[in-house]
mmCIF file of C-alpha atoms in Angstrom:
data_model
loop_
_atom_site.group_PDB
_atom_site.id
_atom_site.type_symbol
_atom_site.label_atom_id
_atom_site.label_comp_id
_atom_site.label_asym_id
_atom_site.label_seq_id
_atom_site.Cartn_x
_atom_site.Cartn_y
_atom_site.Cartn_z
ATOM 1 C CA UNK A 253 108.691 77.200 123.817
ATOM 2 C CA UNK A 254 105.711 74.969 123.124
ATOM 3 C CA UNK A 255 106.442 71.221 122.824
ATOM 4 C CA UNK A 256 106.383 71.080 119.023
ATOM 5 C CA UNK A 257 108.750 73.990 118.515
ATOM 6 C CA UNK A 258 112.424 73.039 118.135
ATOM 7 C CA UNK A 259 115.217 74.576 120.213
ATOM 8 C CA UNK A 260 118.245 75.280 118.064
ATOM 9 C CA UNK A 261 121.217 75.727 118.886
ATOM 10 C CA UNK A 262 122.949 95.489 121.722
ATOM 11 C CA UNK A 263 123.605 98.137 122.645
ATOM 12 C CA UNK A 264 120.740 99.735 120.718
ATOM 13 C CA UNK A 265 120.637 103.222 119.282
ATOM 14 C CA UNK A 266 117.540 105.281 118.768
ATOM 15 C CA UNK A 267 114.955 104.514 116.113
ATOM 16 C CA UNK A 268 115.412 106.745 113.065
ATOM 17 C CA UNK A 269 112.476 106.797 110.622
ATOM 18 C CA UNK A 270 113.546 107.539 107.082
ATOM 19 C CA UNK A 271 112.142 110.623 105.410
ATOM 20 C CA UNK A 272 110.625 109.986 102.016
ATOM 21 C CA UNK A 273 109.996 106.292 102.688
ATOM 22 C CA UNK A 274 107.448 104.945 100.239
ATOM 23 C CA UNK A 275 106.280 101.339 99.986
ATOM 24 C CA UNK A 276 105.668 99.690 96.640
ATOM 25 C CA UNK A 277 101.976 98.979 96.264
ATOM 26 C CA UNK A 278 99.466 98.097 93.609
ATOM 27 C CA UNK A 279 98.703 94.736 92.029
ATOM 28 C CA UNK A 280 100.269 93.690 88.765
ATOM 29 C CA UNK A 281 102.743 91.351 87.117
ATOM 30 C CA UNK A 282 105.650 93.550 88.228
ATOM 31 C CA UNK A 283 104.307 93.969 91.763
ATOM 32 C CA UNK A 284 103.161 90.562 93.050
ATOM 33 C CA UNK A 285 103.278 91.463 96.761
ATOM 34 C CA UNK A 286 101.280 93.912 98.861
ATOM 35 C CA UNK A 287 104.115 95.588 100.772
ATOM 36 C CA UNK A 288 101.733 97.554 103.020
ATOM 37 C CA UNK A 289 100.155 94.292 104.141
ATOM 38 C CA UNK A 290 103.574 92.710 104.703
ATOM 39 C CA UNK A 291 104.541 95.638 106.929
ATOM 40 C CA UNK A 292 101.349 95.136 108.977
ATOM 41 C CA UNK A 293 102.023 91.401 109.277
ATOM 42 C CA UNK A 294 105.588 91.906 110.510
ATOM 43 C CA UNK A 295 104.534 94.659 112.916
ATOM 44 C CA UNK A 296 101.793 92.423 114.310
ATOM 45 C CA UNK A 297 104.202 89.500 114.779
ATOM 46 C CA UNK A 298 106.830 91.674 116.503
ATOM 47 C CA UNK A 299 104.218 93.165 118.858
ATOM 48 C CA UNK A 300 103.098 89.799 120.270
ATOM 49 C CA UNK A 301 103.783 89.155 123.987
ATOM 50 C CA UNK A 302 106.312 86.392 123.185
ATOM 51 C CA UNK A 303 107.615 87.013 119.659
ATOM 52 C CA UNK A 304 110.568 84.665 120.242
ATOM 53 C CA UNK A 305 108.086 81.757 120.387
ATOM 54 C CA UNK A 306 108.063 81.560 116.574
ATOM 55 C CA UNK A 307 111.567 82.775 115.782
ATOM 56 C CA UNK A 308 113.395 79.430 115.815
ATOM 57 C CA UNK A 309 113.791 79.364 112.024
ATOM 58 C CA UNK A 310 115.002 82.961 111.766
ATOM 59 C CA UNK A 311 117.511 82.403 114.564
ATOM 60 C CA UNK A 312 118.824 79.223 112.934
ATOM 61 C CA UNK A 313 119.320 80.875 109.530
ATOM 62 C CA UNK A 314 120.786 83.977 111.201
ATOM 63 C CA UNK A 315 123.388 81.765 112.853
ATOM 64 C CA UNK A 316 124.268 80.139 109.532
ATOM 65 C CA UNK A 317 124.749 83.538 107.899
ATOM 66 C CA UNK A 318 126.977 84.557 110.817
ATOM 67 C CA UNK A 319 129.077 81.421 110.203
ATOM 68 C CA UNK A 320 129.647 82.584 106.619
ATOM 69 C CA UNK A 321 130.684 86.026 107.858
ATOM 70 C CA UNK A 322 133.165 84.427 110.298
ATOM 71 C CA UNK A 323 134.720 82.604 107.321
ATOM 72 C CA UNK A 324 135.814 85.984 105.917
ATOM 73 C CA UNK A 325 139.047 86.880 107.695
ATOM 74 C CA UNK A 326 138.636 90.602 108.181
ATOM 75 C CA UNK A 327 137.000 93.137 110.461
ATOM 76 C CA UNK A 328 134.151 95.246 109.078
ATOM 77 C CA UNK A 329 133.943 98.761 110.503
ATOM 78 C CA UNK A 330 130.325 99.320 109.403
ATOM 79 C CA UNK A 331 127.804 96.676 108.363
ATOM 80 C CA UNK A 332 124.119 96.705 107.385
ATOM 81 C CA UNK A 333 121.553 94.067 108.348
ATOM 82 C CA UNK A 334 118.828 94.538 105.729
ATOM 83 C CA UNK A 335 115.397 93.261 106.752
ATOM 84 C CA UNK A 336 116.834 92.534 110.195
ATOM 85 C CA UNK A 337 113.555 91.884 112.015
ATOM 86 C CA UNK A 338 114.413 91.625 115.715
ATOM 87 C CA UNK A 339 118.127 91.202 114.826
ATOM 88 C CA UNK A 340 118.809 87.510 114.266
ATOM 89 C CA UNK A 341 122.360 87.848 112.896
ATOM 90 C CA UNK A 342 124.108 90.357 115.186
ATOM 91 C CA UNK A 343 123.562 88.158 118.263
ATOM 92 C CA UNK A 344 125.818 85.493 116.686
ATOM 93 C CA UNK A 345 128.646 87.932 115.823
ATOM 94 C CA UNK A 346 131.091 89.936 117.941
ATOM 95 C CA UNK A 347 133.015 93.216 117.839
ATOM 96 C CA UNK A 348 136.101 91.480 116.444
ATOM 97 C CA UNK A 349 134.163 90.862 113.214
ATOM 98 C CA UNK A 350 131.770 93.843 113.010
ATOM 99 C CA UNK A 351 132.543 97.065 114.851
ATOM 100 C CA UNK A 352 129.189 98.769 114.209
ATOM 101 C CA UNK A 353 125.854 97.535 112.843
ATOM 102 C CA UNK A 354 123.066 99.421 111.090
ATOM 103 C CA UNK A 355 119.803 97.500 111.392
ATOM 104 C CA UNK A 356 117.128 98.295 108.816
ATOM 105 C CA UNK A 357 113.643 96.846 108.557
ATOM 106 C CA UNK A 358 110.233 97.647 107.149
ATOM 107 C CA UNK A 359 108.511 97.042 110.506
ATOM 108 C CA UNK A 360 109.169 99.596 113.231
ATOM 109 C CA UNK A 361 107.837 97.273 115.978
ATOM 110 C CA UNK A 362 110.632 94.807 115.269
ATOM 111 C CA UNK A 363 113.278 97.519 115.657
ATOM 112 C CA UNK A 364 111.807 98.595 119.002
ATOM 113 C CA UNK A 365 112.295 95.101 120.421
ATOM 114 C CA UNK A 366 115.618 93.863 119.015
ATOM 115 C CA UNK A 367 117.616 90.991 120.510
ATOM 116 C CA UNK A 368 120.651 92.237 122.432
ATOM 117 C CA UNK A 369 124.190 91.794 121.135
ATOM 118 C CA UNK A 370 127.629 93.108 122.088
ATOM 119 C CA UNK A 371 127.955 95.062 118.820
ATOM 120 C CA UNK A 372 126.942 98.764 118.898
ATOM 121 C CA UNK A 373 123.894 99.211 116.655
ATOM 122 C CA UNK A 374 121.560 101.884 115.359
ATOM 123 C CA UNK A 375 118.187 101.315 113.713
ATOM 124 C CA UNK A 376 116.557 102.699 110.567
ATOM 125 C CA UNK A 377 113.035 102.075 109.299
ATOM 126 C CA UNK A 378 113.606 101.350 105.613
ATOM 127 C CA UNK A 379 112.029 99.438 102.741
ATOM 128 C CA UNK A 380 114.331 96.913 101.050
ATOM 129 C CA UNK A 381 113.071 98.227 97.694
ATOM 130 C CA UNK A 382 114.054 101.871 98.377
ATOM 131 C CA UNK A 383 117.291 102.002 100.358
ATOM 132 C CA UNK A 384 117.993 105.439 101.888
ATOM 133 C CA UNK A 385 121.782 105.043 102.086
ATOM 134 C CA UNK A 386 124.503 106.724 100.026
ATOM 135 C CA UNK A 387 126.746 104.828 97.634
ATOM 136 C CA UNK A 388 129.895 103.204 99.025
ATOM 137 C CA UNK A 389 128.691 103.295 102.650
ATOM 138 C CA UNK A 390 129.013 99.752 104.021
ATOM 139 C CA UNK A 391 131.779 97.165 103.978
ATOM 140 C CA UNK A 392 129.329 94.339 104.658
ATOM 141 C CA UNK A 393 125.613 93.862 103.951
ATOM 142 C CA UNK A 394 123.751 90.856 105.352
ATOM 143 C CA UNK A 395 120.123 89.912 104.834
ATOM 144 C CA UNK A 396 118.238 86.962 106.289
ATOM 145 C CA UNK A 397 114.836 85.723 105.077
ATOM 146 C CA UNK A 398 113.624 89.097 103.872
ATOM 147 C CA UNK A 399 114.319 89.499 100.155
ATOM 148 C CA UNK A 400 111.748 86.873 99.064
ATOM 149 C CA UNK A 401 109.021 89.486 99.756
ATOM 150 C CA UNK A 402 110.610 92.130 97.517
ATOM 151 C CA UNK A 403 108.651 93.001 94.362
ATOM 152 C CA UNK A 404 111.709 93.966 92.300
ATOM 153 C CA UNK A 405 114.552 91.671 93.342
ATOM 154 C CA UNK A 406 116.964 92.777 90.554
ATOM 155 C CA UNK A 407 116.561 96.413 91.653
ATOM 156 C CA UNK A 408 117.031 95.510 95.325
ATOM 157 C CA UNK A 409 120.257 93.597 94.570
ATOM 158 C CA UNK A 410 121.490 96.498 92.436
ATOM 159 C CA UNK A 411 120.889 98.946 95.307
ATOM 160 C CA UNK A 412 122.708 96.628 97.735
ATOM 161 C CA UNK A 413 125.646 96.605 95.327
ATOM 162 C CA UNK A 414 125.598 100.408 95.159
ATOM 163 C CA UNK A 415 125.718 100.977 98.919
ATOM 164 C CA UNK A 416 128.650 98.583 99.332
ATOM 165 C CA UNK A 417 132.176 99.968 99.311
ATOM 166 C CA UNK A 418 134.614 98.518 96.741
ATOM 167 C CA UNK A 419 135.744 95.086 97.960
ATOM 168 C CA UNK A 420 132.616 94.968 100.129
ATOM 169 C CA UNK A 421 130.664 91.749 100.431
ATOM 170 C CA UNK A 422 126.978 90.820 100.502
ATOM 171 C CA UNK A 423 125.929 87.696 102.424
ATOM 172 C CA UNK A 424 122.247 86.835 102.206
ATOM 173 C CA UNK A 425 119.650 84.105 102.647
ATOM 174 C CA UNK A 426 116.134 83.793 101.266
ATOM 175 C CA UNK A 427 113.474 81.115 100.964
ATOM 176 C CA UNK A 428 113.716 78.900 97.876
ATOM 177 C CA UNK A 429 111.161 77.417 95.507
ATOM 178 C CA UNK A 430 110.580 74.136 97.396
ATOM 179 C CA UNK A 431 109.683 75.918 100.637
ATOM 180 C CA UNK A 432 106.432 74.579 102.127
ATOM 181 C CA UNK A 433 105.744 72.355 99.116
ATOM 182 C CA UNK A 434 103.801 69.998 101.400
ATOM 183 C CA UNK A 435 101.438 72.789 102.489
ATOM 184 C CA UNK A 436 101.073 74.089 98.927
ATOM 185 C CA UNK A 437 100.141 70.669 97.493
ATOM 186 C CA UNK A 438 97.727 69.857 100.328
ATOM 187 C CA UNK A 439 95.820 73.134 99.976
ATOM 188 C CA UNK A 440 95.631 72.812 96.196
ATOM 189 C CA UNK A 441 94.306 69.234 96.300
ATOM 190 C CA UNK A 442 91.733 70.107 98.966
ATOM 191 C CA UNK A 443 90.507 73.163 97.042
ATOM 192 C CA UNK A 444 90.239 71.215 93.800
ATOM 193 C CA UNK A 445 88.198 68.533 95.501
ATOM 194 C CA UNK A 446 85.927 70.830 97.554
ATOM 195 C CA UNK A 447 85.647 73.956 95.400
ATOM 196 C CA UNK A 448 86.528 72.828 91.888
ATOM 197 C CA UNK A 449 89.613 75.055 91.544
ATOM 198 C CA UNK A 450 92.454 76.588 93.554
ATOM 199 C CA UNK A 451 94.246 79.876 94.103
ATOM 200 C CA UNK A 452 97.822 80.419 95.376
ATOM 201 C CA UNK A 453 98.194 80.237 99.151
ATOM 202 C CA UNK A 454 101.994 80.063 99.251
ATOM 203 C CA UNK A 455 103.783 83.018 97.680
ATOM 204 C CA UNK A 456 106.026 82.549 94.595
ATOM 205 C CA UNK A 457 109.772 82.135 95.137
ATOM 206 C CA UNK A 458 112.877 82.746 93.039
ATOM 207 C CA UNK A 459 114.489 79.731 91.340
ATOM 208 C CA UNK A 460 118.072 78.950 92.351
ATOM 209 C CA UNK A 461 119.163 78.935 88.657
ATOM 210 C CA UNK A 462 118.148 82.600 88.393
ATOM 211 C CA UNK A 463 119.835 83.767 91.580
ATOM 212 C CA UNK A 464 123.418 83.688 90.315
ATOM 213 C CA UNK A 465 122.361 85.466 87.124
ATOM 214 C CA UNK A 466 120.565 88.186 89.127
ATOM 215 C CA UNK A 467 123.607 88.726 91.358
ATOM 216 C CA UNK A 468 125.901 88.977 88.333
ATOM 217 C CA UNK A 469 123.567 91.389 86.586
ATOM 218 C CA UNK A 470 123.535 93.567 89.723
ATOM 219 C CA UNK A 471 127.328 93.897 89.458
ATOM 220 C CA UNK A 472 128.550 91.310 91.980
ATOM 221 C CA UNK A 473 131.484 89.034 91.230
ATOM 222 C CA UNK A 474 133.164 86.006 92.865
ATOM 223 C CA UNK A 475 129.685 84.599 93.469
ATOM 224 C CA UNK A 476 128.733 81.709 95.724
ATOM 225 C CA UNK A 477 125.194 80.293 95.769
ATOM 226 C CA UNK A 478 124.211 77.185 97.719
ATOM 227 C CA UNK A 479 121.010 75.662 99.042
ATOM 228 C CA UNK A 480 120.002 73.967 102.259
ATOM 229 C CA UNK A 481 116.804 72.316 103.460
ATOM 230 C CA UNK A 482 115.536 72.691 107.018
ATOM 231 C CA UNK A 483 112.704 70.381 108.012
ATOM 232 C CA UNK A 484 110.574 71.158 111.047
ATOM 233 C CA UNK A 485 107.938 68.810 112.493
ATOM 234 C CA UNK A 486 104.574 70.100 113.735
ATOM 235 C CA UNK A 487 101.570 68.442 115.420
ATOM 236 C CA UNK A 488 99.389 69.443 112.442
ATOM 237 C CA UNK A 489 98.768 71.868 109.613
ATOM 238 C CA UNK A 490 97.038 74.437 111.801
ATOM 239 C CA UNK A 491 100.007 74.666 114.177
ATOM 240 C CA UNK A 492 102.257 75.223 111.160
ATOM 241 C CA UNK A 493 100.054 78.037 109.871
ATOM 242 C CA UNK A 494 99.920 79.573 113.349
ATOM 243 C CA UNK A 495 103.722 79.669 113.496
ATOM 244 C CA UNK A 496 103.970 81.155 109.997
ATOM 245 C CA UNK A 497 101.706 83.971 111.152
ATOM 246 C CA UNK A 498 103.867 84.416 114.262
ATOM 247 C CA UNK A 499 106.950 84.698 112.032
ATOM 248 C CA UNK A 500 105.288 87.429 109.942
ATOM 249 C CA UNK A 501 105.396 85.029 106.981
ATOM 250 C CA UNK A 502 101.714 84.956 106.045
ATOM 251 C CA UNK A 503 100.953 85.264 102.342
ATOM 252 C CA UNK A 504 100.753 88.854 101.095
ATOM 253 C CA UNK A 505 100.506 88.337 97.334
ATOM 254 C CA UNK A 506 97.867 90.380 95.551
ATOM 255 C CA UNK A 507 96.426 87.198 94.013
ATOM 256 C CA UNK A 508 95.813 85.524 97.372
ATOM 257 C CA UNK A 509 92.322 84.307 98.248
ATOM 258 C CA UNK A 510 90.698 86.372 100.990
ATOM 259 C CA UNK A 511 89.356 83.341 102.870
ATOM 260 C CA UNK A 512 89.208 79.561 102.857
ATOM 261 C CA UNK A 513 86.097 77.597 103.791
ATOM 262 C CA UNK A 514 86.265 75.549 106.980
ATOM 263 C CA UNK A 515 85.584 72.295 105.118
ATOM 264 C CA UNK A 516 88.448 73.017 102.707
ATOM 265 C CA UNK A 517 90.871 73.689 105.561
ATOM 266 C CA UNK A 518 89.901 70.460 107.354
ATOM 267 C CA UNK A 519 90.284 68.527 104.097
ATOM 268 C CA UNK A 520 93.719 70.087 103.501
ATOM 269 C CA UNK A 521 94.845 69.093 107.003
ATOM 270 C CA UNK A 522 93.716 65.507 106.349
ATOM 271 C CA UNK A 523 95.470 65.409 102.955
ATOM 272 C CA UNK A 524 98.654 66.806 104.510
ATOM 273 C CA UNK A 525 98.727 64.139 107.209
ATOM 274 C CA UNK A 526 97.867 61.337 104.777
ATOM 275 C CA UNK A 527 100.459 62.280 102.141
ATOM 276 C CA UNK A 528 103.347 63.542 104.264
ATOM 277 C CA UNK A 529 102.665 62.545 107.884
ATOM 278 C CA UNK A 530 105.388 60.993 110.042
ATOM 279 C CA UNK A 531 105.034 57.705 111.906
ATOM 280 C CA UNK A 532 104.799 59.546 115.251
ATOM 281 C CA UNK A 533 101.730 61.521 114.112
ATOM 282 C CA UNK A 534 103.519 64.800 113.349
ATOM 283 C CA UNK A 535 103.770 66.413 109.927
ATOM 284 C CA UNK A 536 106.975 67.768 108.317
ATOM 285 C CA UNK A 537 107.349 71.244 106.806
ATOM 286 C CA UNK A 538 110.293 71.853 104.499
ATOM 287 C CA UNK A 539 111.983 75.250 104.308
ATOM 288 C CA UNK A 540 114.444 75.523 101.419
ATOM 289 C CA UNK A 541 117.047 78.218 101.998
ATOM 290 C CA UNK A 542 119.189 79.843 99.317
ATOM 291 C CA UNK A 543 122.461 81.304 100.612
ATOM 292 C CA UNK A 544 124.330 83.803 98.443
ATOM 293 C CA UNK A 545 127.639 85.624 98.657
ATOM 294 C CA UNK A 546 128.733 88.322 96.223
ATOM 295 C CA UNK A 547 131.617 90.812 96.205
ATOM 296 C CA UNK A 548 131.848 94.332 94.837
ATOM 297 C CA UNK A 549 134.785 94.730 92.472
ATOM 298 C CA UNK A 550 138.102 96.152 93.643
ATOM 299 C CA UNK A 551 141.492 96.213 91.943
ATOM 300 C CA UNK A 552 143.059 94.210 94.768
ATOM 301 C CA UNK A 553 140.803 91.204 94.170
ATOM 302 C CA UNK A 554 142.190 88.120 92.459
ATOM 303 C CA UNK A 555 141.448 88.039 88.729
ATOM 304 C CA UNK A 556 141.184 85.032 86.414
ATOM 305 C CA UNK A 557 144.051 84.625 83.969
ATOM 306 C CA UNK A 558 143.430 85.644 80.368
ATOM 307 C CA UNK A 559 142.214 82.980 78.020
ATOM 308 C CA UNK A 560 145.129 81.228 76.299
ATOM 309 C CA UNK A 561 147.728 82.350 78.851
ATOM 310 C CA UNK A 562 148.304 78.839 80.268
ATOM 311 C CA UNK A 563 151.794 77.389 79.783
ATOM 312 C CA UNK A 564 150.891 73.755 80.528
ATOM 313 C CA UNK A 565 148.110 71.755 78.865
ATOM 314 C CA UNK A 566 145.907 69.180 80.549
ATOM 315 C CA UNK A 567 147.442 66.582 78.238
ATOM 316 C CA UNK A 568 150.871 67.295 79.708
ATOM 317 C CA UNK A 569 149.499 67.026 83.228
ATOM 318 C CA UNK A 570 148.056 63.616 82.370
ATOM 319 C CA UNK A 571 151.482 62.431 81.191
ATOM 320 C CA UNK A 572 153.098 63.650 84.412
ATOM 321 C CA UNK A 573 150.490 61.793 86.459
ATOM 322 C CA UNK A 574 151.017 58.578 84.476
ATOM 323 C CA UNK A 575 154.761 58.936 84.964
ATOM 324 C CA UNK A 576 154.395 59.316 88.749
ATOM 325 C CA UNK A 577 152.074 56.301 88.968
ATOM 326 C CA UNK A 578 154.515 54.223 86.894
ATOM 327 C CA UNK A 579 157.403 55.051 89.211
ATOM 328 C CA UNK A 580 155.399 54.067 92.282
ATOM 329 C CA UNK A 581 154.699 50.654 90.758
ATOM 330 C CA UNK A 582 158.439 50.107 90.201
#
């Protein structure tokens, strides 16, 4: 790895292209992202001579998702890694947790060069927006840093819910709204000063307040949503943008600007360093991660008691507590 890149700390089946695969395309309010372009970006990143050079963030988040899977005390006979890339989750798991993994991604180059793991896997080229699997297929679905590029997130979550078996669980992670706020602000200020206006250079993200509602509307219950910030230091803005391209995370929104003038880019780099720079000369980049867990309903799951069924009031509990405290003082 290059000096500024942090070091955190499969049996592979044949590639099976999905018949009838169709990417969502066409600009509009309901289709903010160019999915064809995103596929090209991810294929390009996976085809580089050393793709692992820029995968530190994906590997870190993949490990954190695996930790959440380990917290569930059961063995999953068949699991799906949706938007798997080069397989950043399976390498952190073992056959005691997942017996067999299906790895699905939009980019075929990523599936041809997956990271090895001890879990038997098979690969499917599939779009997260049009899942080719039957209902009630998987006991576990995981997804790491992929769903933020989906045009119709409610539909994608609904399809994930459909392909889960009853009592199946979905564990996912996606970028949050404060991701790369330093880069976004620097580019906007530089464009305003040099060109008299600005266009979006960082794609829009889902708000954390909406995520629980979207999961509930898709049919999930017993929801858990939490956030985490990962800050990575870079020598400068251009090194950050180079790594984003190497991750396959370049902007693919239809409203993106086709090019930026050299003077604007240099001004943005100066603004970035002036506003956010560290004392050692590096610049920080913040990646906000939303983690989500949702279960598909099953009769065996614990249910909340009916309203009004309590036999003890909070007032009574307060009296008991006061009584215990009084006895201790005596």
